[in-house]
MMTF fields as JSON, N, C-alpha, C and O atoms, coordinates in Angstrom:
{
  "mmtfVersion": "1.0.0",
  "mmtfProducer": "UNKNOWN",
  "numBonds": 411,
  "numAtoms": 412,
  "numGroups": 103,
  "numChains": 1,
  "numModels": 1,
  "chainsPerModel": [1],
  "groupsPerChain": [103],
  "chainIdList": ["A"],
  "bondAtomList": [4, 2, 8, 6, 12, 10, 16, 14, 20, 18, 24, 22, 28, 26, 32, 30, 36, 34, 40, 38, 44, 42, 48, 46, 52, 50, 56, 54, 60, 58, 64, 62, 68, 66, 72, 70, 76, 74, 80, 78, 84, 82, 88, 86, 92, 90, 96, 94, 100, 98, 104, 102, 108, 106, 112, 110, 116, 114, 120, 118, 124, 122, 128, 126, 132, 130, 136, 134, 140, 138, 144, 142, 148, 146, 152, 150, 156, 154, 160, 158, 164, 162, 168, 166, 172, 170, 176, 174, 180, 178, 184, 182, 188, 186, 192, 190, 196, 194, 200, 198, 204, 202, 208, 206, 212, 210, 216, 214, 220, 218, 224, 222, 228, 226, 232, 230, 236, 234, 240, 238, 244, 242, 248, 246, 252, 250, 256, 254, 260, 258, 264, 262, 268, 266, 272, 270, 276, 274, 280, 278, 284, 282, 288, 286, 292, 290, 296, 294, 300, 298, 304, 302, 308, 306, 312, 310, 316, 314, 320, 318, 324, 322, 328, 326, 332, 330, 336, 334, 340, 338, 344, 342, 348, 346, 352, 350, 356, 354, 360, 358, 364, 362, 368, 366, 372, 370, 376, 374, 380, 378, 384, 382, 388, 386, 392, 390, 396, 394, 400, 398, 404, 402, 408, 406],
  "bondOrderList": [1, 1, 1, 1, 1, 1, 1, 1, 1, 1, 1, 1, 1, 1, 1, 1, 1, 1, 1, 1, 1, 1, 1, 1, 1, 1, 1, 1, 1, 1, 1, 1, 1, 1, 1, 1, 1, 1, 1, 1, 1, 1, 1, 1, 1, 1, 1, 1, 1, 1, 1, 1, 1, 1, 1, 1, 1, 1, 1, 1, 1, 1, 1, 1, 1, 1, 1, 1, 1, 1, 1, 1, 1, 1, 1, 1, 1, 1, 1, 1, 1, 1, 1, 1, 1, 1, 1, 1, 1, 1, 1, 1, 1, 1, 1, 1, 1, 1, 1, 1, 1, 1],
  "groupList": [{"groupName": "UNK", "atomNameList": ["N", "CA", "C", "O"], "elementList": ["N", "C", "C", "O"], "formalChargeList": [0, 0, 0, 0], "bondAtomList": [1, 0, 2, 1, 3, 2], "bondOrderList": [1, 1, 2], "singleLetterCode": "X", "chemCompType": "L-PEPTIDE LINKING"}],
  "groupTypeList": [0, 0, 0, 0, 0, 0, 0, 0, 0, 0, 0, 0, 0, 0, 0, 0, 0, 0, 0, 0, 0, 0, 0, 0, 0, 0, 0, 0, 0, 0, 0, 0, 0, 0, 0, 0, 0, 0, 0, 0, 0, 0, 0, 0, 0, 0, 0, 0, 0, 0, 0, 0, 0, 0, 0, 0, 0, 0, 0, 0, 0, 0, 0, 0, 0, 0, 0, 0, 0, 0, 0, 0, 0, 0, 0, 0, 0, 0, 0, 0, 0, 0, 0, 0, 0, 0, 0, 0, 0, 0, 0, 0, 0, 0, 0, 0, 0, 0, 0, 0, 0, 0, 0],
  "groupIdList": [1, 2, 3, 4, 5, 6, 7, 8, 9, 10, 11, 12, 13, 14, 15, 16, 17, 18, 19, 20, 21, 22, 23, 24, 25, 26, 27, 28, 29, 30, 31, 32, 33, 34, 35, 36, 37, 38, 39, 40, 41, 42, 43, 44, 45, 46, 47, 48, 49, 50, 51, 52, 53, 54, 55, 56, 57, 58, 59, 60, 61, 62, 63, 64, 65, 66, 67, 68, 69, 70, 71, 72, 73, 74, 75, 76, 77, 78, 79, 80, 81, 82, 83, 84, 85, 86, 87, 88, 89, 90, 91, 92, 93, 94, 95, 96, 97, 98, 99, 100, 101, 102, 103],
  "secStructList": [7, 7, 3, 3, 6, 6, 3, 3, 1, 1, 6, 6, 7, 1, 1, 7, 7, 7, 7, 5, 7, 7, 3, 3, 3, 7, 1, 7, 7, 7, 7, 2, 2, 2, 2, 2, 2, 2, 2, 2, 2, 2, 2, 2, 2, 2, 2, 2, 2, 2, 6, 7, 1, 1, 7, 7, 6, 6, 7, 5, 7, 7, 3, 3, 3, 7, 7, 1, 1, 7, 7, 3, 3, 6, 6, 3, 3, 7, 7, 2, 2, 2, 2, 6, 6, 6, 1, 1, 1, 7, 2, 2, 2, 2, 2, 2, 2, 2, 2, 2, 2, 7, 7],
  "xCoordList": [0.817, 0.0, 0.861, 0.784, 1.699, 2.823, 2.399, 1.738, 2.727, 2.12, 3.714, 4.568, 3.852, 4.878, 4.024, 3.466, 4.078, 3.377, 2.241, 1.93, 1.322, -0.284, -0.764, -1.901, 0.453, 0.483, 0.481, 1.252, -0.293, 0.118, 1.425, 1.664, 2.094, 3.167, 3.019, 3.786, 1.726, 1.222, 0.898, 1.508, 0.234, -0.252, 1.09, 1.127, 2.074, 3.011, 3.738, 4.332, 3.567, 4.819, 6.006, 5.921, 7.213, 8.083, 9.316, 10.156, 9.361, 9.732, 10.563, 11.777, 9.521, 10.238, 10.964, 10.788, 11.999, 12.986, 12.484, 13.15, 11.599, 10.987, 11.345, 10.8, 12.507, 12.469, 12.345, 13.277, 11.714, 11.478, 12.243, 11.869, 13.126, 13.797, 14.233, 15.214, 12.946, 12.694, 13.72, 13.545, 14.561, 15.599, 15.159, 15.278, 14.766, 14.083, 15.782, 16.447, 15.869, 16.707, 16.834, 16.646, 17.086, 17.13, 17.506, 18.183, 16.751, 17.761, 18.662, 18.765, 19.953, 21.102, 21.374, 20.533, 23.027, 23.629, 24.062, 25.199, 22.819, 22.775, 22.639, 21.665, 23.947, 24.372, 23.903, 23.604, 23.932, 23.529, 24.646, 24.506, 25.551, 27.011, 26.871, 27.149, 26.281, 26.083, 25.43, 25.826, 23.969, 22.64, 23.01, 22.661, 23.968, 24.305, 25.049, 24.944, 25.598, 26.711, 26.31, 26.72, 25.331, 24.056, 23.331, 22.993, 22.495, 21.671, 21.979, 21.13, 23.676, 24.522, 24.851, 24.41, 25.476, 26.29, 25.074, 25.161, 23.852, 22.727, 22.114, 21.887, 22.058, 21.546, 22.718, 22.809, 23.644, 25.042, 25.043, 25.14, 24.918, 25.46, 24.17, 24.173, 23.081, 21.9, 22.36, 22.295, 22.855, 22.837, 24.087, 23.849, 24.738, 26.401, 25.759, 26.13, 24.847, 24.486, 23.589, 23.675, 22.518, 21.975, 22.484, 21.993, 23.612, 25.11, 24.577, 24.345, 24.166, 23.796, 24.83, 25.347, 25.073, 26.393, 26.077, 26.964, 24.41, 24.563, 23.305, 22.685, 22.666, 21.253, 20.604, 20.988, 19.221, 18.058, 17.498, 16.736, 17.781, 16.926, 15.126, 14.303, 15.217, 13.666, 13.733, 12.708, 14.965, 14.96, 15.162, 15.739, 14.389, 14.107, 14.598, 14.563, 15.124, 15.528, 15.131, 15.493, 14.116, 13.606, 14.791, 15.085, 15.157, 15.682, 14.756, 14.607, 14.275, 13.624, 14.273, 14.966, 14.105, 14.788, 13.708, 12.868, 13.735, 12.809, 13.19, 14.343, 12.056, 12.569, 13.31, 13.566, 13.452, 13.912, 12.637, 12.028, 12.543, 11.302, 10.183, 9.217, 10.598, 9.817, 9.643, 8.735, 10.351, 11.241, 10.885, 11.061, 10.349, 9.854, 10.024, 9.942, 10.239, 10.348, 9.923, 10.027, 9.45, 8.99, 8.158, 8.052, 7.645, 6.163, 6.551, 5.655, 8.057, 8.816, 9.384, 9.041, 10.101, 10.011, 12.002, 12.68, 12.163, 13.671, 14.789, 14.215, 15.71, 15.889, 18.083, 18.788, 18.256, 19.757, 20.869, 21.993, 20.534, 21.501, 22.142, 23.146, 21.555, 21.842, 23.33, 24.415, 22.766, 23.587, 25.129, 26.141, 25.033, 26.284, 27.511, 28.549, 27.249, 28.622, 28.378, 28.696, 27.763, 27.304, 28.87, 29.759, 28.802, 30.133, 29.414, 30.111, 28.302, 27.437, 28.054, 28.316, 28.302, 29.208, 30.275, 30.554, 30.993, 32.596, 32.693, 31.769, 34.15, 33.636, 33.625, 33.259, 33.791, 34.067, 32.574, 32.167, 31.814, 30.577, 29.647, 28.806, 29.912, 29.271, 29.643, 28.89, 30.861, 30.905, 30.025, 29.462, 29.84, 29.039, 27.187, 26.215, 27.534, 25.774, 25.494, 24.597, 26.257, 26.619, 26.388, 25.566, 27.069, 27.056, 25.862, 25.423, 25.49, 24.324, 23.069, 22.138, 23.036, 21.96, 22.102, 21.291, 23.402, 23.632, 23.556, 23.77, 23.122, 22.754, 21.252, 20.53],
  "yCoordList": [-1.194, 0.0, 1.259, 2.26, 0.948, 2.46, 2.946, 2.406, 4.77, 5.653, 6.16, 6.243, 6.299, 8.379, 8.478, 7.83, 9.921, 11.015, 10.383, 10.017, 10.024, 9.978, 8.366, 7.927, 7.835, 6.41, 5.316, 5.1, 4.508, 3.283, 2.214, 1.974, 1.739, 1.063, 0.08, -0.174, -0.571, -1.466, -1.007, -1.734, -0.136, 0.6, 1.684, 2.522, 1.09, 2.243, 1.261, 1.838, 0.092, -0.393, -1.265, -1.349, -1.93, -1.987, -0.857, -0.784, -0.252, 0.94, 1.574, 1.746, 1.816, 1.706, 0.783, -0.434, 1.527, 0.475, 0.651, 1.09, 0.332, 0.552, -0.531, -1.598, -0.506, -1.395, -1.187, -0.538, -1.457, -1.047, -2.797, -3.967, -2.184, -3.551, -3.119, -2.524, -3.737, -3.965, -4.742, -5.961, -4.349, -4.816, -5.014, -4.215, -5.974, -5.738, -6.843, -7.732, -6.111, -6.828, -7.08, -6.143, -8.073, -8.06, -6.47, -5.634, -6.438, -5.092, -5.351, -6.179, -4.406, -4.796, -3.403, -2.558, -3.134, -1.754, -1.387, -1.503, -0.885, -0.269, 1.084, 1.836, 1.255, 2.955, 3.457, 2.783, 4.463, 5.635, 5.652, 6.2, 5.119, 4.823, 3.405, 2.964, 2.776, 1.637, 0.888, 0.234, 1.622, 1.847, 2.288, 1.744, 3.647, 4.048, 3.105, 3.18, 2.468, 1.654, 0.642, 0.305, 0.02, -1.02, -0.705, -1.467, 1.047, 1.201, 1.618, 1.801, 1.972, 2.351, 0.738, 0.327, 0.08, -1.368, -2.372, -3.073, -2.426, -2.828, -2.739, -3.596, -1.751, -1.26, -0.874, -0.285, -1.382, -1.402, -3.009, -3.407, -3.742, -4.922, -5.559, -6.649, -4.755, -5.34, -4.934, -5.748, -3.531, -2.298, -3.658, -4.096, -3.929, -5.154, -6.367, -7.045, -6.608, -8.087, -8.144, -9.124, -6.96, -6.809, -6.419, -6.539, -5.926, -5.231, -4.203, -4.02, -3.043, -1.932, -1.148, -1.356, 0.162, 0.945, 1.551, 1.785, 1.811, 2.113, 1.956, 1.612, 2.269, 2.111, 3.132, 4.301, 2.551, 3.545, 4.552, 4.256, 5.936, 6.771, 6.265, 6.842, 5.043, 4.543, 3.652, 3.312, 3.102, 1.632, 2.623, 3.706, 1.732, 2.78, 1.654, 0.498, 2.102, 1.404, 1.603, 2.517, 0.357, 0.859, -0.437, -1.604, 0.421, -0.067, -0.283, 0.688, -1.394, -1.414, -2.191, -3.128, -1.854, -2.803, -3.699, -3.014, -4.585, -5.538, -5.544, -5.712, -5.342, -5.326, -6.905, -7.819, -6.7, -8.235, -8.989, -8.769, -9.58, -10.734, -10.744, -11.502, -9.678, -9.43, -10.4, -10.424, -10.924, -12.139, -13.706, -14.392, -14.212, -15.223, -16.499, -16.192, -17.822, -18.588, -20.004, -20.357, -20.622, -21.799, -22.228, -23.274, -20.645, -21.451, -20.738, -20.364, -20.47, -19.691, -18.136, -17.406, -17.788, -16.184, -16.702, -17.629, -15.739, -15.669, -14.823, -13.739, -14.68, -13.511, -13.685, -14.557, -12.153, -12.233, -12.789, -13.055, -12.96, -13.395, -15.029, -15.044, -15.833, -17.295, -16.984, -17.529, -16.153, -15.738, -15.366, -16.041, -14.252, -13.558, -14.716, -14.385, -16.055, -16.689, -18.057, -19.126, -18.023, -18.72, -18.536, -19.366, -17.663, -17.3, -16.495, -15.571, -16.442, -15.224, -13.998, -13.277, -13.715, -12.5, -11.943, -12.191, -11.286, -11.002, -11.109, -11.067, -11.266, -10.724, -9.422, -8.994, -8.63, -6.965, -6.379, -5.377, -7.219, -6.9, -7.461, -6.738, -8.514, -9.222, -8.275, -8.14, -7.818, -6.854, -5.713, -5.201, -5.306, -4.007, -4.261, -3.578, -5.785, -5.612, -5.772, -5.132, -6.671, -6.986, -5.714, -5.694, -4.368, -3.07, -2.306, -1.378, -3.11, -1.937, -2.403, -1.616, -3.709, -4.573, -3.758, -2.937, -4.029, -3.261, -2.094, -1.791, -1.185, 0.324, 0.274, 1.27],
  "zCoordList": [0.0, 0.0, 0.0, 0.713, -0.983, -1.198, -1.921, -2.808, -1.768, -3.404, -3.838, -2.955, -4.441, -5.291, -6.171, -7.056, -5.487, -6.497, -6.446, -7.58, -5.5, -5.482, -6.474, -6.649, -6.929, -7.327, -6.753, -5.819, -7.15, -5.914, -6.683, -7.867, -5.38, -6.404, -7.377, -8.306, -7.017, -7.667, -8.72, -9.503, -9.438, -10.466, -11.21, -12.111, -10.242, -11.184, -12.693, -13.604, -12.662, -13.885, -12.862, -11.637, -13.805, -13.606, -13.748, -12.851, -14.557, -14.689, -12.876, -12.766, -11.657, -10.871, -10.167, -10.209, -9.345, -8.809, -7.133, -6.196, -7.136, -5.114, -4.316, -4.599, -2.942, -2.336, -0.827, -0.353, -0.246, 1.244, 2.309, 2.393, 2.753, 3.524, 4.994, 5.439, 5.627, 6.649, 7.783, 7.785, 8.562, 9.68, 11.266, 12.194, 11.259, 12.7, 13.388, 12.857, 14.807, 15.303, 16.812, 17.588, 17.176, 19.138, 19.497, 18.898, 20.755, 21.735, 22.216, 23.121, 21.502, 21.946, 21.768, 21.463, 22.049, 21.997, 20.45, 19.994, 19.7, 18.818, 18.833, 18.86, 18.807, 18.913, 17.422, 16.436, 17.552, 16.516, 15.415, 14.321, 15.749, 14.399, 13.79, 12.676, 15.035, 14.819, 13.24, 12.275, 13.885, 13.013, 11.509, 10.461, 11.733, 10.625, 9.52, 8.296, 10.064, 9.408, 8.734, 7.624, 9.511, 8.821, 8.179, 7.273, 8.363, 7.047, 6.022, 5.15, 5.773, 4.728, 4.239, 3.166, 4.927, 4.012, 3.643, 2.635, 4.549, 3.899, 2.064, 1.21, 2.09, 0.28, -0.51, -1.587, 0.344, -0.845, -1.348, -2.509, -0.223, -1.022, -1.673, -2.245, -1.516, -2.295, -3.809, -4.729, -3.988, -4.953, -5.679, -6.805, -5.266, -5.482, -5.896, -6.855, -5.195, -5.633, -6.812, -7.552, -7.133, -8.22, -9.64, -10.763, -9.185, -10.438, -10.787, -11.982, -9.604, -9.958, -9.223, -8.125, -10.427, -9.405, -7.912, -7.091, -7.644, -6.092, -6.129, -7.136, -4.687, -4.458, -4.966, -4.952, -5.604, -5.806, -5.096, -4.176, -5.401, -4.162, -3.387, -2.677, -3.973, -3.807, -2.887, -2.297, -2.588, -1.807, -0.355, -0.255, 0.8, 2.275, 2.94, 2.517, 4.16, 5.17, 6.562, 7.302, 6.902, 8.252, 9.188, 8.928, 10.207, 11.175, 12.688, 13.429, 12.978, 14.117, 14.955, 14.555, 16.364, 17.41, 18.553, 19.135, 18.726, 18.807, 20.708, 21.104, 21.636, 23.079, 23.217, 22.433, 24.391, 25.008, 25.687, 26.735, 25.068, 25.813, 24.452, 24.364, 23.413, 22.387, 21.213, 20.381, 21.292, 20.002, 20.041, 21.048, 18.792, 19.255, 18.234, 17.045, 18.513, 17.362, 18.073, 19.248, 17.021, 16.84, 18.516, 19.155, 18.758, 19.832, 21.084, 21.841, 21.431, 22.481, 22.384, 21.454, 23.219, 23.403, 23.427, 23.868, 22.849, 22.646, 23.207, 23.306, 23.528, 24.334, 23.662, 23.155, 24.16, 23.289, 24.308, 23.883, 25.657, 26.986, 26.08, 25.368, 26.269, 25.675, 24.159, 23.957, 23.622, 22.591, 23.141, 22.95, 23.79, 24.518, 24.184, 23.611, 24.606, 24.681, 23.837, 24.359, 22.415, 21.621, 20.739, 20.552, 20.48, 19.662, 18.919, 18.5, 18.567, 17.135, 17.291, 16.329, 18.431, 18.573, 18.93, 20.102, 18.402, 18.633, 20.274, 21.085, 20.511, 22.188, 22.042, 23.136, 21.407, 21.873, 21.751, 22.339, 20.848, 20.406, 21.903, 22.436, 22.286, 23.228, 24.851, 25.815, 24.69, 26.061, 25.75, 26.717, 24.79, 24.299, 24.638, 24.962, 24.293, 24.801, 26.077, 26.626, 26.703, 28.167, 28.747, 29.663, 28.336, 28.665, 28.794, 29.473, 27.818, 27.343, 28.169, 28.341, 28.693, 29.711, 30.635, 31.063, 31.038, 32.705, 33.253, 34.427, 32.034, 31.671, 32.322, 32.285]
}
C-alpha cells in the first residue's frame, strides 16, 4: 500500500525500482554509528548483488529494534543473553551488549 506522487506502487509499472527492507533486530547496543553503518552497508550490497552501481533513491531502510522478551520462534520467546557466549558474537561486540543490559 505504497504511493509516489499519489500512485500506488502497484499501479506504477516496472519501470520503478521501489524497495522497502525492513531490519528488525534483538535489543542490543545499537548505537547511533552503529545503526548508521548497517543502514549504509545494507543497500550497498543489495545495490552489489543486483550489479547496480549504487542504491536507488527509492529503496528505504527501516531499522527497528525488537525489546527483550519481544522475540519469538517456533512457539517460544527468545531472548539475546543465551547468545552472549554462543560465539554469534565477537567478544568486543558481546561486552558491548553486556554493557548496554547493565545500563
Amino acid at each position: 500500500m505504497m504511493a509516489i506522487g499519489g500512485r500506488l506502487l502497484v499501479d506504477a509499472g516496472p519501470e520503478l525500482d521501489v524497495m522497502v527492507i525492513d531490519l528488525a533486530v534483538m535489543d542490543v547496543a545499537w548505537q547511533p554509528d552503529v545503526r548508521a553503518e548497517v543502514i549504509e552497508r545494507v543497500p550497498a550490497a543489495l545495490a552489489a548483488a543486483c550489479g547496480t552501481e549504487r542504491p536507488s533513491p527509492a529503496w528505504w531502510v527501516n531499522f527497528r529494534v525488537i525489546d527483550e522478551g519481544g522475540w519469538g520462534a517456533s512457539g517460544g520467546v527468545l531472548s539475546v543473553l543465551p547468545l552472549l557466549d554462543s560465539g554469534v558474537f565477537t567478544e568486543k561486540r558481546a561486552e558491548a551488549v553486556r554493557a548496554a543490559l547493565r545500563a
